[in-house]
Structure formats: structure tokens, C-alpha cells
Amino acid sequence: MSDPLSGKVLTEHVRALADEIGPRPAGSQAVERARTYVRGALRGLGITEIEEQPFRAYNSVFYSLAGPVGTVALSNLLGILGPVGDLMGGALAAAGAYAGWRALRLLRHPLSSWAPTGPDANIIARIMPSGRLERLAVLLGHLDTHKCRHSQSPQRKHSLSTLLGANLGLLMLNSALQLSTALLPRRWMHTLRILSTVGVLGAIGMLVDDEREGFIDGANDNASAAAVLLGLGADLQQRPLKHTEVWLAFTGAEEVGCIGVQVMLDRYGERLRDATFIDLEMVGAGDIVYVTRHGLTPLAAYYPHPEALALAEKAARKHPELAIRPHDMPSIVEEVSPLVHRGFKAVLIAGAGDDGWLVNWHQYADNFSNIEPESLERAARFARAMLDELDRQ
Ligand SMILES: [Zn+2]
């Protein structure tokens, strides 16, 4: 019997998803084909408990970001009503700035509800332990793919954090200036406010400019994780855990705002309250790490749950042959964000390139030819080691 966690076997799943199906925008027919592939592969493993959890999703994070920024820009028009309008505008801009912060953390907010949507879904497969059920682990790998972003190119990615932090600061400043011109009208304040509004309009221009490219194959982001989940499904069927039920969650619409995982938490949050979540992102290239610091900008930073992090540390210590290390990722946002925001125990396994960044993050170069089977295998074996460790606790 072939080893389901070998790089060779895992690479075949990546080929099917990223090379044969190709780009898989949220809410598209292509991502539906990816779900069909995953369901077929799970059934082929003899896994019978497979649930499809439908929802609707937009296909670009643009909608989630442009809603808040546009709201702040438009709030300035209320100024024509005088000081009362300024107060209302300032409050609306504060709500927009808060929604902007949520968008950077890939958390939901109502200012994206204008976006056109398509049908999407999560696929959740459940694998029971051989003995008495005591614990629950959830493995996460999203099926959708992102657009190619110039703002995240190798040349420009290093200024991304500053740029996003400055834009978020600008939204907050604009709100503060609207409120203060209402209470203490000064000429210089008025001028500053106009300048900040021009800045906010510039941010909209940047968002529009970053939308021009097409969707990427997403071999690393995140067919690699889906492949590892399928490999672990096969491995768990051959060598089941004793006391831990495992959910394989092939989530939808991660790239646009972690919609799938939040839909799953809405439905199963109570049942998953004590579960351990192991998220996998871009594990198809580079050095395999567990991430100790996340976020696109320091203003929107977040950290893994201490218990989940301790589990990763312990598994890494017990398996020196895998050479897994902790890593502060320079820029990343994924499903650990909504999970830890809602108090769940979550940690991320990812691949880091020589420069410490995710490999080919949101670039056309994220295609099948740049997949490294050895990275896939290390990530799969490390995830299995974490599951074994959890099962022994
Ligand atoms: Zn991803």
C-alpha cells in the first residue's frame, strides 16, 4: 500500500486541483469542480460522513475593503448639513474605520453586503476514533484562490504593511477630524480634513488599481492544504486515532474574508468550543513552520491560541527529524484570525520561503511547476504528529 503522506501522492492532488481545474475564485463553477473532486476523493477513501454546507460569497477581498473605505469617503458629504452633519459623518466614518480593521483581519462586516455573490460551500468530512470519543480536532484547508496582486509582488510586498497601516490610520484620522470640526471648527482643521478625504479617495484608487489582474492557479495557496487534508484522511483511515474525532474542513471563500470558516462556526460553534484547530496555508513550498505572529499590519496583528501553540511546540520537539520551527510571518491573514477572535484554539502550519515570506503569495508564479513535494510531505507528517500528540493527552 502506498504511503498516503508521501510527497508523491500529495502532489497528485495538487495537480488535479491547481493544474487540471486551475483558478478557483470563491462562488465560481471552478471551485464547485474542486468540491466535486474532494468529495470523490473522500468517498474513494471510504469516508462516508461528508457534509456540504452551502452559503453565498463574493469573489474578491476588494468588496470587503472598498465598502469601509467608500463609506468613510461618502460620510464627508454629510458635512453640508453643518455641525450636526459633521457629527453624523464622524460617527459613520468611525464605523467605516472599524469595518476596515475587520476587513484587514478577514472578519465579517455589513459594509460588504453590496457585493455580487455566487454559490459556495464548505465540505466537512468526519472521521471517528477507534476507541472512546474524548476530543475533537479540526483540520482546515481552503479551496478558493486569490487574484494576482501587484501590491504583493516581490518588489512591493515589503511596503504592504506600512501602506495598509497608513490607510487604516487615515480612516481613523478622517473620522476624528470630522468629529472635531463639529465641536471646534478651525480653519486648519478643515484643511486637514479635506486633505485626509483626498487621501481616502486615493486609497479607493489603489484598491481599484490592485483589482486589474486575474485569478491565480493557487497550487500553493491552497491546493497544497487540500492535498494534505486528503492525505491525512487516507492516513487516518489506515491508522485511526484512539480518542480524537477529526474533521477535515475544506472551506470556501477564505481569500475574500474567511466566510466559509465563519459559517462553520455559526453552525457548529458550540460543538467545536473545546476543539483544536490546525489550519494549513501554502504548505506546498519552502520551509514548514508553525506561525507565532500573524497579521497584515501591526494595527491588525493577532497570535495563535496558547494551547494550540503549545501542542505545535510539543510535536515539533518530539519530531526533530521534521525540523519544524516557530516563525513570525512578516505578512499573513487567514482562518486563524476569525478563530482566535472568537476564542477558539487555533494554530497555523505554513511554508516560509528563504526571505521568510509565504512562497509566491498571490502571484501568477503560484502554479503547479513551483510545488515542492518535500514541503507537502513535511507539513502532512507534522500535522499527523500534532494529531497523535493531541490524542495522547
Ligand atoms: Zn490562502
Short mmCIF file of N, CA, C and O in Angstrom, two decimals, residues 136-140 261 264-265 272-279 308 336 339 344-348 386:
data_model
loop_
_atom_site.label_atom_id
_atom_site.label_comp_id
_atom_site.label_asym_id
_atom_site.label_seq_id
_atom_site.Cartn_x
_atom_site.Cartn_y
_atom_site.Cartn_z
N LEU A 136 -11.84 16.51 19.98
CA LEU A 136 -12.16 16.84 18.59
C LEU A 136 -11.04 17.72 18.02
O LEU A 136 -10.58 18.64 18.67
N ALA A 137 -10.62 17.38 16.82
CA ALA A 137 -9.63 18.21 16.11
C ALA A 137 -10.21 18.58 14.75
O ALA A 137 -10.89 17.77 14.12
N VAL A 138 -9.96 19.80 14.33
CA VAL A 138 -10.43 20.26 13.01
C VAL A 138 -9.23 20.69 12.19
O VAL A 138 -8.44 21.54 12.63
N LEU A 139 -9.08 20.08 11.02
CA LEU A 139 -8.02 20.49 10.09
C LEU A 139 -8.66 21.36 9.02
O LEU A 139 -9.69 21.01 8.46
N LEU A 140 -8.02 22.49 8.73
CA LEU A 140 -8.61 23.45 7.79
C LEU A 140 -7.72 23.64 6.56
O LEU A 140 -6.51 23.84 6.68
N VAL A 261 -15.25 29.47 6.99
CA VAL A 261 -14.97 29.02 8.36
C VAL A 261 -15.94 29.71 9.35
O VAL A 261 -16.36 29.11 10.34
N MET A 264 -19.14 27.89 9.28
CA MET A 264 -18.99 26.65 10.04
C MET A 264 -19.09 26.91 11.54
O MET A 264 -19.76 26.16 12.27
N LEU A 265 -18.47 27.99 12.01
CA LEU A 265 -18.52 28.32 13.44
C LEU A 265 -19.93 28.73 13.87
O LEU A 265 -20.36 28.43 14.97
N LEU A 272 -17.77 22.79 18.74
CA LEU A 272 -16.33 22.92 18.50
C LEU A 272 -15.62 23.75 19.58
O LEU A 272 -14.44 24.04 19.46
N ARG A 273 -16.37 24.13 20.62
CA ARG A 273 -15.82 25.05 21.63
C ARG A 273 -14.48 24.58 22.19
O ARG A 273 -13.56 25.36 22.36
N ASP A 274 -14.33 23.27 22.45
CA ASP A 274 -13.07 22.77 23.01
C ASP A 274 -12.18 22.09 21.96
O ASP A 274 -11.15 21.49 22.31
N ALA A 275 -12.56 22.18 20.70
CA ALA A 275 -11.78 21.52 19.65
C ALA A 275 -10.45 22.23 19.43
O ALA A 275 -10.29 23.40 19.75
N THR A 276 -9.50 21.49 18.87
CA THR A 276 -8.22 22.08 18.46
C THR A 276 -8.24 22.24 16.95
O THR A 276 -8.50 21.27 16.22
N PHE A 277 -8.00 23.45 16.48
CA PHE A 277 -8.00 23.74 15.04
C PHE A 277 -6.56 23.82 14.53
O PHE A 277 -5.76 24.60 15.06
N ILE A 278 -6.27 23.04 13.50
CA ILE A 278 -4.97 23.12 12.84
C ILE A 278 -5.23 23.61 11.41
O ILE A 278 -5.83 22.90 10.61
N ASP A 279 -4.82 24.84 11.15
CA ASP A 279 -5.04 25.44 9.84
C ASP A 279 -3.77 25.23 9.00
O ASP A 279 -2.66 25.31 9.52
N ALA A 308 -3.09 25.69 21.52
CA ALA A 308 -2.80 25.11 20.20
C ALA A 308 -1.32 25.30 19.88
O ALA A 308 -0.67 24.41 19.32
N VAL A 336 -7.04 31.46 11.00
CA VAL A 336 -6.77 31.55 12.44
C VAL A 336 -7.33 32.87 12.98
O VAL A 336 -7.72 32.95 14.15
N LEU A 339 -10.94 32.55 14.04
CA LEU A 339 -10.98 31.53 15.09
C LEU A 339 -10.52 32.09 16.43
O LEU A 339 -11.23 31.98 17.43
N PHE A 344 -11.45 30.45 19.84
CA PHE A 344 -11.18 29.04 19.57
C PHE A 344 -9.68 28.76 19.61
O PHE A 344 -8.86 29.66 19.38
N LYS A 345 -9.34 27.48 19.85
CA LYS A 345 -7.93 27.07 19.94
C LYS A 345 -7.41 26.77 18.55
O LYS A 345 -7.69 25.70 18.00
N ALA A 346 -6.64 27.69 18.00
CA ALA A 346 -6.17 27.51 16.62
C ALA A 346 -4.72 27.89 16.46
O ALA A 346 -4.21 28.79 17.13
N VAL A 347 -4.06 27.17 15.55
CA VAL A 347 -2.67 27.46 15.19
C VAL A 347 -2.50 27.17 13.70
O VAL A 347 -3.28 26.39 13.14
N LEU A 348 -1.51 27.78 13.10
CA LEU A 348 -1.31 27.66 11.65
C LEU A 348 0.01 26.98 11.31
O LEU A 348 1.05 27.33 11.86
N MET A 386 0.99 16.28 15.31
CA MET A 386 0.18 17.08 16.24
C MET A 386 -1.08 16.32 16.64
O MET A 386 -1.48 16.34 17.81
#
